[in-house]
Short mmCIF file of C-alpha atoms and ligand atoms in Angstrom, two decimals:
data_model
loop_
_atom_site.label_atom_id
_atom_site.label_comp_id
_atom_site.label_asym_id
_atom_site.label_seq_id
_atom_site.Cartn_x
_atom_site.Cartn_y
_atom_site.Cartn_z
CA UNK A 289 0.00 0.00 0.00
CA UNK A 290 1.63 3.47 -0.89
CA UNK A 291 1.40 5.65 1.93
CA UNK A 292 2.65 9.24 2.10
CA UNK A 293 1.08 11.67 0.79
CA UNK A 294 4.09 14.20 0.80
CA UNK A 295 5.42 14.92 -2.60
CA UNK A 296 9.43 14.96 -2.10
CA UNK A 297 10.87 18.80 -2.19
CA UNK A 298 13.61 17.42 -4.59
CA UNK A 299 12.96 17.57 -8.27
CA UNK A 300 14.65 15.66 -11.50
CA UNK A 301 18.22 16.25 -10.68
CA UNK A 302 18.55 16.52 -6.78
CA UNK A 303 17.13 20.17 -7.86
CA UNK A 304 15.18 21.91 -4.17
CA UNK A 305 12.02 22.61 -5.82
CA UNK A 306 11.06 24.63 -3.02
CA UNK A 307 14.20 26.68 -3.72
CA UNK A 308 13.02 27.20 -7.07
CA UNK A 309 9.63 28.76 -5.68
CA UNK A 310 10.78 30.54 -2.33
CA UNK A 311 13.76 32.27 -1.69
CA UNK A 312 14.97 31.64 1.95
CA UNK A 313 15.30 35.17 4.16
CA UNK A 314 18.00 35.55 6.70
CA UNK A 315 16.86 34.87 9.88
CA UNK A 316 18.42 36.87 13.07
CA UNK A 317 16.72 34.22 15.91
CA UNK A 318 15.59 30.79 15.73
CA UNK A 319 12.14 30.19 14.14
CA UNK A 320 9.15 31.21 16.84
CA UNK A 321 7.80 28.02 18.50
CA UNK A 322 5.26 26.38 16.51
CA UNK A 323 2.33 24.49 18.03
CA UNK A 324 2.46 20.84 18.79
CA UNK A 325 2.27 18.15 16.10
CA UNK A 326 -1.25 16.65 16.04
CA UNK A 327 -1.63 13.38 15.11
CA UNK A 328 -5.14 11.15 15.21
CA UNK A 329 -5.44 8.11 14.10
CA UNK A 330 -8.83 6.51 12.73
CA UNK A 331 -8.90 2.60 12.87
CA UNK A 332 -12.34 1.80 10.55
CA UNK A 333 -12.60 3.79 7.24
CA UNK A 334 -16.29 2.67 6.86
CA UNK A 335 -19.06 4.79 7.07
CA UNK A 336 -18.28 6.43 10.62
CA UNK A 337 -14.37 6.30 10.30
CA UNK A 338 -14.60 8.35 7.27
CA UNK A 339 -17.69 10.47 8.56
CA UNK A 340 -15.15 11.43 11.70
CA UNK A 341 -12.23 12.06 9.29
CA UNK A 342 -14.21 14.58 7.09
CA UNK A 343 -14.98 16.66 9.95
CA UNK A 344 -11.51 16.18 11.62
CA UNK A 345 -9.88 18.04 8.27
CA UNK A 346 -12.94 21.08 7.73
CA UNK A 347 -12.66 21.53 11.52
CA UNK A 348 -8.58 21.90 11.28
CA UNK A 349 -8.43 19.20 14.29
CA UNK A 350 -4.85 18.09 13.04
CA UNK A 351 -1.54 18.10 11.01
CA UNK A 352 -1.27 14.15 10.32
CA UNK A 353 -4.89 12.14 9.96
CA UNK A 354 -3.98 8.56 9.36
CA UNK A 355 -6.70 6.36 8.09
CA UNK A 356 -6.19 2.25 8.94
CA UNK A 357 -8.86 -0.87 7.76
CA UNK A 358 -8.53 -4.56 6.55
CA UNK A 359 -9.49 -3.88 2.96
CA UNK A 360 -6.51 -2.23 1.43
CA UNK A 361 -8.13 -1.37 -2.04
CA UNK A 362 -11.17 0.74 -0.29
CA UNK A 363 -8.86 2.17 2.37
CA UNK A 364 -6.02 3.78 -0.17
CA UNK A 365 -9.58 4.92 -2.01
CA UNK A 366 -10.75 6.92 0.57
CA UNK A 367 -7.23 8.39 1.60
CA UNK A 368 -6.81 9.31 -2.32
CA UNK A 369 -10.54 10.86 -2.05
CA UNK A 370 -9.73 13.37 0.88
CA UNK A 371 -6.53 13.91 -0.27
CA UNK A 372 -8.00 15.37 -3.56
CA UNK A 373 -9.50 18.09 -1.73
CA UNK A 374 -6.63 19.05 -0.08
CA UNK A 375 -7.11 22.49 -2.31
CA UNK A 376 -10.03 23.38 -0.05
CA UNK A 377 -9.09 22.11 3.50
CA UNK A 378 -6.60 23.19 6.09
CA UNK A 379 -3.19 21.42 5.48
CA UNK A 380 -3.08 17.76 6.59
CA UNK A 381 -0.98 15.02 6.53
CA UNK A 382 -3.46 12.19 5.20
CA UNK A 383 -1.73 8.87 5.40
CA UNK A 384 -3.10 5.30 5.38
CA UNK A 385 -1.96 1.94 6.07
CA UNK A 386 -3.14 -1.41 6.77
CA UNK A 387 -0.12 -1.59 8.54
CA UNK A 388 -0.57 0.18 12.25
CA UNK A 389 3.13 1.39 12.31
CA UNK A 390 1.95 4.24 10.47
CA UNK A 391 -0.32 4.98 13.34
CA UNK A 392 3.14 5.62 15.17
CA UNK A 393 3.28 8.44 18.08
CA UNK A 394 -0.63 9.60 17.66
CA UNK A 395 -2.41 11.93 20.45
CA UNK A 396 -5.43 10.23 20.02
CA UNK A 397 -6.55 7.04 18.28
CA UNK A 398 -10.40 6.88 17.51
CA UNK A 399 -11.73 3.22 17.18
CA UNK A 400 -14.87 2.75 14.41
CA UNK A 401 -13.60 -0.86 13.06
CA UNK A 402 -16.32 -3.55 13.22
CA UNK A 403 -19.75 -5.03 12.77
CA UNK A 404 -22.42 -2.73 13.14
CA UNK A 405 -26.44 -3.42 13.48
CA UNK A 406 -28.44 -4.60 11.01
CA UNK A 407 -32.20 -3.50 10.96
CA UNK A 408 -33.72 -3.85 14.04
CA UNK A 409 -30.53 -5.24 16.01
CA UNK A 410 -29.48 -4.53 19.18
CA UNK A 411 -26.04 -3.07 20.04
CA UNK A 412 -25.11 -5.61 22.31
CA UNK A 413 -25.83 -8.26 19.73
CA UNK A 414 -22.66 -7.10 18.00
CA UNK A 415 -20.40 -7.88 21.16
CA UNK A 416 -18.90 -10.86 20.11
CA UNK A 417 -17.58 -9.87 17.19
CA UNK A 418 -15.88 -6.58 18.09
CA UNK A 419 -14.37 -8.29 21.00
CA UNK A 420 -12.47 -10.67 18.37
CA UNK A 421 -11.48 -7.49 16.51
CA UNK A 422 -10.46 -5.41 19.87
CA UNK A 423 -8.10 -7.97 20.68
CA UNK A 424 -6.31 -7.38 17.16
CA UNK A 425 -6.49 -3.86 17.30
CA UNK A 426 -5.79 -2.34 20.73
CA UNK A 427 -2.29 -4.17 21.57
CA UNK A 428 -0.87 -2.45 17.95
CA UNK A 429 -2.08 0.62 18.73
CA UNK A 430 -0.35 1.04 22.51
CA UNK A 431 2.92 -0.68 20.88
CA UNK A 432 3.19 2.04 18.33
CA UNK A 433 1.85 4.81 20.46
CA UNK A 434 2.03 4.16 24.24
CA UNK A 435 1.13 7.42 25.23
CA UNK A 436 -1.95 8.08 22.90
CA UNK A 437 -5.73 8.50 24.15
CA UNK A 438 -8.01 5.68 23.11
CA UNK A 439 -11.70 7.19 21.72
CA UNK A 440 -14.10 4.55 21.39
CA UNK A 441 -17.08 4.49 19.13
CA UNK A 442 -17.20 0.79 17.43
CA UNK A 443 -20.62 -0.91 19.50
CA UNK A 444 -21.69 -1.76 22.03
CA UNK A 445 -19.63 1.37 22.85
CA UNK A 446 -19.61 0.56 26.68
CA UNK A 447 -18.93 -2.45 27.14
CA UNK A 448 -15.76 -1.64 23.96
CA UNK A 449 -14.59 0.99 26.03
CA UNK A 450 -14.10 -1.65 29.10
CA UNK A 451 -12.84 -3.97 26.17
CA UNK A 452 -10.07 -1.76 25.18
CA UNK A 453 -9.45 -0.39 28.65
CA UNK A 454 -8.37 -3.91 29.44
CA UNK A 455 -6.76 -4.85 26.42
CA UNK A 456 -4.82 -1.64 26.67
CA UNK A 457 -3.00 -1.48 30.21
CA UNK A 458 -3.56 2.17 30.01
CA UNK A 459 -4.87 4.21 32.95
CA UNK A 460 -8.92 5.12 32.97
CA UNK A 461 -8.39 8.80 32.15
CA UNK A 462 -6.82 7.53 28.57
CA UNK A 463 -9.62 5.22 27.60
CA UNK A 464 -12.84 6.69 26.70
CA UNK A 465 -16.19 6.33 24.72
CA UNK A 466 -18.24 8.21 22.69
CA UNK A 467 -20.90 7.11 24.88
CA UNK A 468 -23.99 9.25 25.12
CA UNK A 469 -22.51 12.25 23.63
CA UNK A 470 -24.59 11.74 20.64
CA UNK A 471 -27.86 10.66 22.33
CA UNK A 472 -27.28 14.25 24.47
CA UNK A 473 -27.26 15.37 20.74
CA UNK A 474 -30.20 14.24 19.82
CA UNK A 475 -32.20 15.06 22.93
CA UNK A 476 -30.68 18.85 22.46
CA UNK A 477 -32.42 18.71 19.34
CA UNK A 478 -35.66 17.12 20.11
CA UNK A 479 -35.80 19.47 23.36
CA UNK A 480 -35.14 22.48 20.99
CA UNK A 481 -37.11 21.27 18.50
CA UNK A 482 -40.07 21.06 20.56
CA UNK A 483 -39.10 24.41 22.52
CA UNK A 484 -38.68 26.26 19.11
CA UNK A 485 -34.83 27.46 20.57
CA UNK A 486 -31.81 26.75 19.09
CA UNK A 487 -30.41 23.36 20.40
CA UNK A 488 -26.86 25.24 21.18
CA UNK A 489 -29.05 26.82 24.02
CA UNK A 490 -30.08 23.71 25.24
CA UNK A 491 -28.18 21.98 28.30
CA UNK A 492 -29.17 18.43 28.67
CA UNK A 493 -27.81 15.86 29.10
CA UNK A 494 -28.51 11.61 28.21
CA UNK A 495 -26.30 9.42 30.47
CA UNK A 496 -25.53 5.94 31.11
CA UNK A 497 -25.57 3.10 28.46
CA UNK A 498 -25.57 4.29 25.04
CA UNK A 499 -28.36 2.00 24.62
CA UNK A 500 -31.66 1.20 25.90
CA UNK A 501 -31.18 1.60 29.60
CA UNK A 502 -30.47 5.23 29.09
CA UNK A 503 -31.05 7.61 31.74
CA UNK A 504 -32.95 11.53 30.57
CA UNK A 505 -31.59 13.55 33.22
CA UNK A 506 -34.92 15.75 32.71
CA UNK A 507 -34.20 18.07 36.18
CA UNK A 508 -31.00 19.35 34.84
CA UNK A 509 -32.31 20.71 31.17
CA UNK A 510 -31.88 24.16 31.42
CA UNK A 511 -32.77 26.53 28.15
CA UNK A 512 -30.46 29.66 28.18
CA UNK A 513 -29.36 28.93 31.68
CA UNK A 514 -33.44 28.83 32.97
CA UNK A 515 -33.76 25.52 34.54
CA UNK A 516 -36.73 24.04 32.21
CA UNK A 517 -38.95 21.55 35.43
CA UNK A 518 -38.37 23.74 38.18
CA UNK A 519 -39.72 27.00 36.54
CA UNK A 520 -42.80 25.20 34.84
CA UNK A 521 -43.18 24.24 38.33
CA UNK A 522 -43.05 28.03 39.88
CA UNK A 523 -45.24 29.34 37.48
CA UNK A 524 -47.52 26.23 38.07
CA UNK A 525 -47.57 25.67 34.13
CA UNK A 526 -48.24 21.63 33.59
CA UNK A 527 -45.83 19.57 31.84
CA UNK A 528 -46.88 16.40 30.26
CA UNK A 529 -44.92 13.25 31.93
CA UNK A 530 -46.13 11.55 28.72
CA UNK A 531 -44.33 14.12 26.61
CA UNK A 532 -40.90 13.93 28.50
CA UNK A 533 -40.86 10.11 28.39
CA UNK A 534 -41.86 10.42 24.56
CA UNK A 535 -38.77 12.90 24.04
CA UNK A 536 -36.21 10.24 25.76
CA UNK A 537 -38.37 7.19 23.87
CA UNK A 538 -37.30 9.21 20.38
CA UNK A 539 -33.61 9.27 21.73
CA UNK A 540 -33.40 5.66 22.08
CA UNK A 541 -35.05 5.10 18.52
CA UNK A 542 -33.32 7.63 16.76
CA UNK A 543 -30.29 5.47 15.57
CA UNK A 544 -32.50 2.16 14.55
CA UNK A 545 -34.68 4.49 12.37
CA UNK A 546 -31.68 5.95 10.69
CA UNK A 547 -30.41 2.69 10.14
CA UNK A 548 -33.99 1.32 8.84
CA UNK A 549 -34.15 4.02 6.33
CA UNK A 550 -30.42 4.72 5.30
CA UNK A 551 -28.42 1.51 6.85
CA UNK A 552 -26.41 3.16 8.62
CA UNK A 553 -25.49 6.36 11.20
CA UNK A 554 -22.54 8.39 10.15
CA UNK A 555 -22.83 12.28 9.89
CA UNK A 556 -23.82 13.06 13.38
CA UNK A 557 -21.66 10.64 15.12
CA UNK A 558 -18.67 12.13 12.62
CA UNK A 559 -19.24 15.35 14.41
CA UNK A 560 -20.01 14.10 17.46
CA UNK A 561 -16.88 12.18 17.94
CA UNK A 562 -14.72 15.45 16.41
CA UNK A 563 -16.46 17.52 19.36
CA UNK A 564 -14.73 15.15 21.53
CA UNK A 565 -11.09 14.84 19.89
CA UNK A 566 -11.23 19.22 19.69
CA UNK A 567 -11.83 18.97 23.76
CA UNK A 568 -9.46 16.62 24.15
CA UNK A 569 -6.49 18.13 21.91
CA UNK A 570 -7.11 21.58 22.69
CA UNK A 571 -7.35 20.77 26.37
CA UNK A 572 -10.90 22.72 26.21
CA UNK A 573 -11.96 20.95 29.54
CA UNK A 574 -15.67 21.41 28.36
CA UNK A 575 -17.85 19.06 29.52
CA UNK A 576 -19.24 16.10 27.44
CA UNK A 577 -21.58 12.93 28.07
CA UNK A 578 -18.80 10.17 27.56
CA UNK A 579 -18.25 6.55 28.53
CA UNK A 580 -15.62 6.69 31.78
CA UNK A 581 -14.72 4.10 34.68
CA UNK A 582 -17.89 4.79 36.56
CA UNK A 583 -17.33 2.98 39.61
CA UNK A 584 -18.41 4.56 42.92
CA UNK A 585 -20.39 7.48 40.96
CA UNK A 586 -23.95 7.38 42.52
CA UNK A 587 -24.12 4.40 44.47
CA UNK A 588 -22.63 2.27 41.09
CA UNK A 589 -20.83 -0.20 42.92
CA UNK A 590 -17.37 -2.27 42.78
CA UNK A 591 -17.87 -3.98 39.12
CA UNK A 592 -15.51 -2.16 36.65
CA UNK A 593 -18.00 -0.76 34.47
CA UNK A 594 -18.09 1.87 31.40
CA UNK A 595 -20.90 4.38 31.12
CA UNK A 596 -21.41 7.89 30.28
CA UNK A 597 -21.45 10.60 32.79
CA UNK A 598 -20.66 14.22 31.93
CA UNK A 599 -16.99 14.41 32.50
CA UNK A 600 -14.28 17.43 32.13
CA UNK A 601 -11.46 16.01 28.87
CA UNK A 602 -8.43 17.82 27.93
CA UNK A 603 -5.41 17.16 27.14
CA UNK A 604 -4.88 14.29 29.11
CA UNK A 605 -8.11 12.68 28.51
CA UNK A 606 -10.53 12.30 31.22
CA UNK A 607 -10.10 15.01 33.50
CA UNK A 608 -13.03 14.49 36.26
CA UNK A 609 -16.43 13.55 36.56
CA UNK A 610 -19.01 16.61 37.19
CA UNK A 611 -21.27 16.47 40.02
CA UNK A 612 -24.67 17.23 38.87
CA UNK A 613 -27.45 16.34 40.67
CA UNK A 614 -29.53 13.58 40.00
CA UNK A 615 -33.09 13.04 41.49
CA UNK A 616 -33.27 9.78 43.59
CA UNK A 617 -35.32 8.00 40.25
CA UNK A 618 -32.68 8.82 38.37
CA UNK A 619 -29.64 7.70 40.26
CA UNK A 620 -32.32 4.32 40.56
CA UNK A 621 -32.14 3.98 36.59
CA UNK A 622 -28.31 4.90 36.45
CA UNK A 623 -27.55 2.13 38.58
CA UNK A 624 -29.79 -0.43 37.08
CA UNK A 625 -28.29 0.94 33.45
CA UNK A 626 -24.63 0.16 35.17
CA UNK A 627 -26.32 -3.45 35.85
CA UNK A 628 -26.74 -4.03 32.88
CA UNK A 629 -23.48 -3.58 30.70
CA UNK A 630 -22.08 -5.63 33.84
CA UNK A 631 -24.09 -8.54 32.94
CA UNK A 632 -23.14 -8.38 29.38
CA UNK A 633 -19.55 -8.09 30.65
CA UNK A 634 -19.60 -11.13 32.92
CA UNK A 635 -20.29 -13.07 29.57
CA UNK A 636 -17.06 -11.95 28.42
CA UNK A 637 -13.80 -13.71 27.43
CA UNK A 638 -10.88 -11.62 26.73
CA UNK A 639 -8.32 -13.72 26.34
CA UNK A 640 -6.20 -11.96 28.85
N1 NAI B 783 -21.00 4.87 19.33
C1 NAI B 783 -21.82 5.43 18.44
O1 NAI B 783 -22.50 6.42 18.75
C2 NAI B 783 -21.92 4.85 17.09
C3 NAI B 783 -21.26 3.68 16.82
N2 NAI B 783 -21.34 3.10 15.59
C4 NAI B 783 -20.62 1.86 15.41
O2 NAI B 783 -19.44 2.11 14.64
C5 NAI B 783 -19.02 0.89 14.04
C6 NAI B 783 -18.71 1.14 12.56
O3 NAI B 783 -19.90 1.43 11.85
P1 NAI B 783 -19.83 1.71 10.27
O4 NAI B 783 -18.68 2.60 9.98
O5 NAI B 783 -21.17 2.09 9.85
O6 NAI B 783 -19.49 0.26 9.73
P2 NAI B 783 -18.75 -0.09 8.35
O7 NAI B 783 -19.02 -1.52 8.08
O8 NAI B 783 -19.11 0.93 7.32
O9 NAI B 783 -17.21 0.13 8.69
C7 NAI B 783 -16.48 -0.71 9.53
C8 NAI B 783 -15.08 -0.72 8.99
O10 NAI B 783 -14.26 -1.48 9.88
C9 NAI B 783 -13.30 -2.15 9.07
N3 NAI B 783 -12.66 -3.23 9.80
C10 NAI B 783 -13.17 -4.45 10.09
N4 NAI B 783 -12.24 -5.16 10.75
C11 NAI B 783 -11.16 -4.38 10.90
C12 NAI B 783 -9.88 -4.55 11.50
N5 NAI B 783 -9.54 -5.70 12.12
N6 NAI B 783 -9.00 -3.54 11.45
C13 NAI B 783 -9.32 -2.38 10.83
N7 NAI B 783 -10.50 -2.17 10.25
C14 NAI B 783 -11.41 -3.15 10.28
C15 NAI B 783 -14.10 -2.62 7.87
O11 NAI B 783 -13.28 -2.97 6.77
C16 NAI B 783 -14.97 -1.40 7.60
O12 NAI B 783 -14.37 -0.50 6.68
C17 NAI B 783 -20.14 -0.11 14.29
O13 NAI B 783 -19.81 -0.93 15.38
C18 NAI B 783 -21.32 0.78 14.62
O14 NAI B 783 -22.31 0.12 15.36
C19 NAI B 783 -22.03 3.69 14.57
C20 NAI B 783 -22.68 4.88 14.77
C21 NAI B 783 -22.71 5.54 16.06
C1 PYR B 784 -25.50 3.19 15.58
C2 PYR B 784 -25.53 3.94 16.82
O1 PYR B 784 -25.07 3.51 17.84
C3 PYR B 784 -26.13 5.25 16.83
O2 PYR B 784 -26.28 5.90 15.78
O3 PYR B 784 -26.49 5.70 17.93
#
């Protein structure tokens, strides 16, 4: 597989093309410090990977995007497709490889490879599979970058997350999942939608599996910082239960309708999981719905388990976990979410 994309500065004759085009200027000091080298890595150039990539290079997210699959022929496709537009994008290293030394000394590594549903499958169903392919995938990755953060988004994305987390050796705060950050997506919308607001003005959040044991945290969802259930309660305006719990019903069915009508979800998980990398590599320390180590959060107890909570990322990953409050029915339906993946788990065999 070629790889580079770099054309070589030296022309027919050992001639410095890029002598021929700039002349250098004398320079009194050193060159000004430059920002860091960014390097991602995208393992899965199917319909996600490459969703993720496209918004990685219009959002300027890094200087080397390396694409890596198991089917050489589509993956040096793709990489030749982006690369073509390399007249309207920021500048970007795009490199590909079935081989994962290219994947060498990336910040972040973002995991799409794998089975996904078919119509009317569950996310869980897809376990075994991706477990197989986790246990090809991870090891590379640390060997060739041992101080990257690992982004999970292949499904079931929690129980992955714990997959990988294992497989990986690497502290919590390195291993993450996409979790519910696109479910809190979707309920922004539906929320806004419903509200007639914009759904940037819309604070909710979706945590827990990304899944069907989901938990709406509905007394947190503030609209332009006006907490929504506590001031339909002061002004003694009625809210429909019915409504709420058709909102968070939508949520759940959003993805297997997409999938029903197009095969597939790709364009809001592709920005979804680029939110995430920007917070991460430009140590934003915004808060996102993501899959973290969630022991000992609300009463979950002992069982290493993956689910999303809001947490803090920057540069390092995983910076905290926020403390909202949850009402006591909520906690309830966190825990029994966390119960869940953990019974999936205890199926597992890693091979470790
Ligand atoms: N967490 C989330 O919110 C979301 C997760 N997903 C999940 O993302 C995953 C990918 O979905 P799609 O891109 O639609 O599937 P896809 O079938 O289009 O792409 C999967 C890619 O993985 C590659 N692959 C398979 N084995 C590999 C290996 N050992 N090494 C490298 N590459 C390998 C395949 O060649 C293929 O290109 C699925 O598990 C899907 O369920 C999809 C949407 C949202
Ligand atoms: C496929 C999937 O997990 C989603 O779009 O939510």
């Amino acid at each position: 597989m070629n790889k580079s994309t770099s054309a070589s500065s030296l022309g027919p004759g050992g001639l410095d093309l890029t002598q021929a085009f700039f002349r250098p200027i004398s320079c009194s000091s050193p060159p000004s410090p430059t920002k860091r080298h960014t390097k991602i890595s995208i393992i899965g150039a199917g319909n996600v990977g490459m969703a993720i990539a496209q918004t990685i290079l219009t959002q300027d997210l890094a200087d080397e995007l390396v694409l890596v699959d198991a089917i050489p022929n589509k993956l040096r496709g793709e990489m030749l497709d982006l690369q073509h537009a390399a007249a309207f994008l920021p500048r970007t290293k795009i490199l590909a490889s079935v081989d994962y030394a290219v994947t060498v000394g990336s910040d972040l590594c973002i995991v799409t490879a794998g089975a996904r549903q078919n119509p009317g499958e569950s996310r869980l169903n897809l376990l075994q599979r991706n477990v197989v392919l986790f246990r090809s995938i991870i090891p590379p990755l640390v060997h060739f970058s041992p101080d990257t953060i690992l982004l999970i988004v292949s499904n079931p994305v929690d129980v992955l997350t714990y997959v990988a987390w294992k497989l990986s050796g690497f502290p919590s705060n390195r291993v993450l999942g996409s979790g519910t950050n696109l479910d809190s997506s979707r309920f922004r919308f539906l929320i806004a939608d419903h509200l007639d607001v914009n759904a940037q003005d819309v604070q909710a959040y979706i945590v827990g599996e990304h899944g069907d044991s989901s938990v709406a945290l509905w007394s947190s969802i503030s609209v332009g910082g006006v907490p929504v259930l506590s001031f339909l309660e002061k002004q003694q305006i009625a809210y429909e239960k019915e409504t709420l719990a058709n909102i968070h019903k939508a949520v759940v069915n959003c993805a297997d309708e997409v999938i029903s009508l197009k095969g597939y979800t790709s364009w809001a998980i592709g920005y979804s999981a680029a939110n995430l990398a920007r917070s991460i590599l430009r140590d934003q320390r915004k808060v996102h719905p993501v899959s973290v180590l969630a022991n000992g959060f609300y009463g979950i107890g002992d069982g290493d388990v993956f689910l999303s909570l809001p947490a803090q990322l920057g540069r390092s990953g995983v910076l905290g976990v926020t403390n909202v409050h949850l009402t006591d029915e909520e906690a309830q339906k966190l825990r029994d979410s966390a119960n869940a993946i953990l019974e999936v788990q205890s199926q597992l065999d890693l091979g470790i």
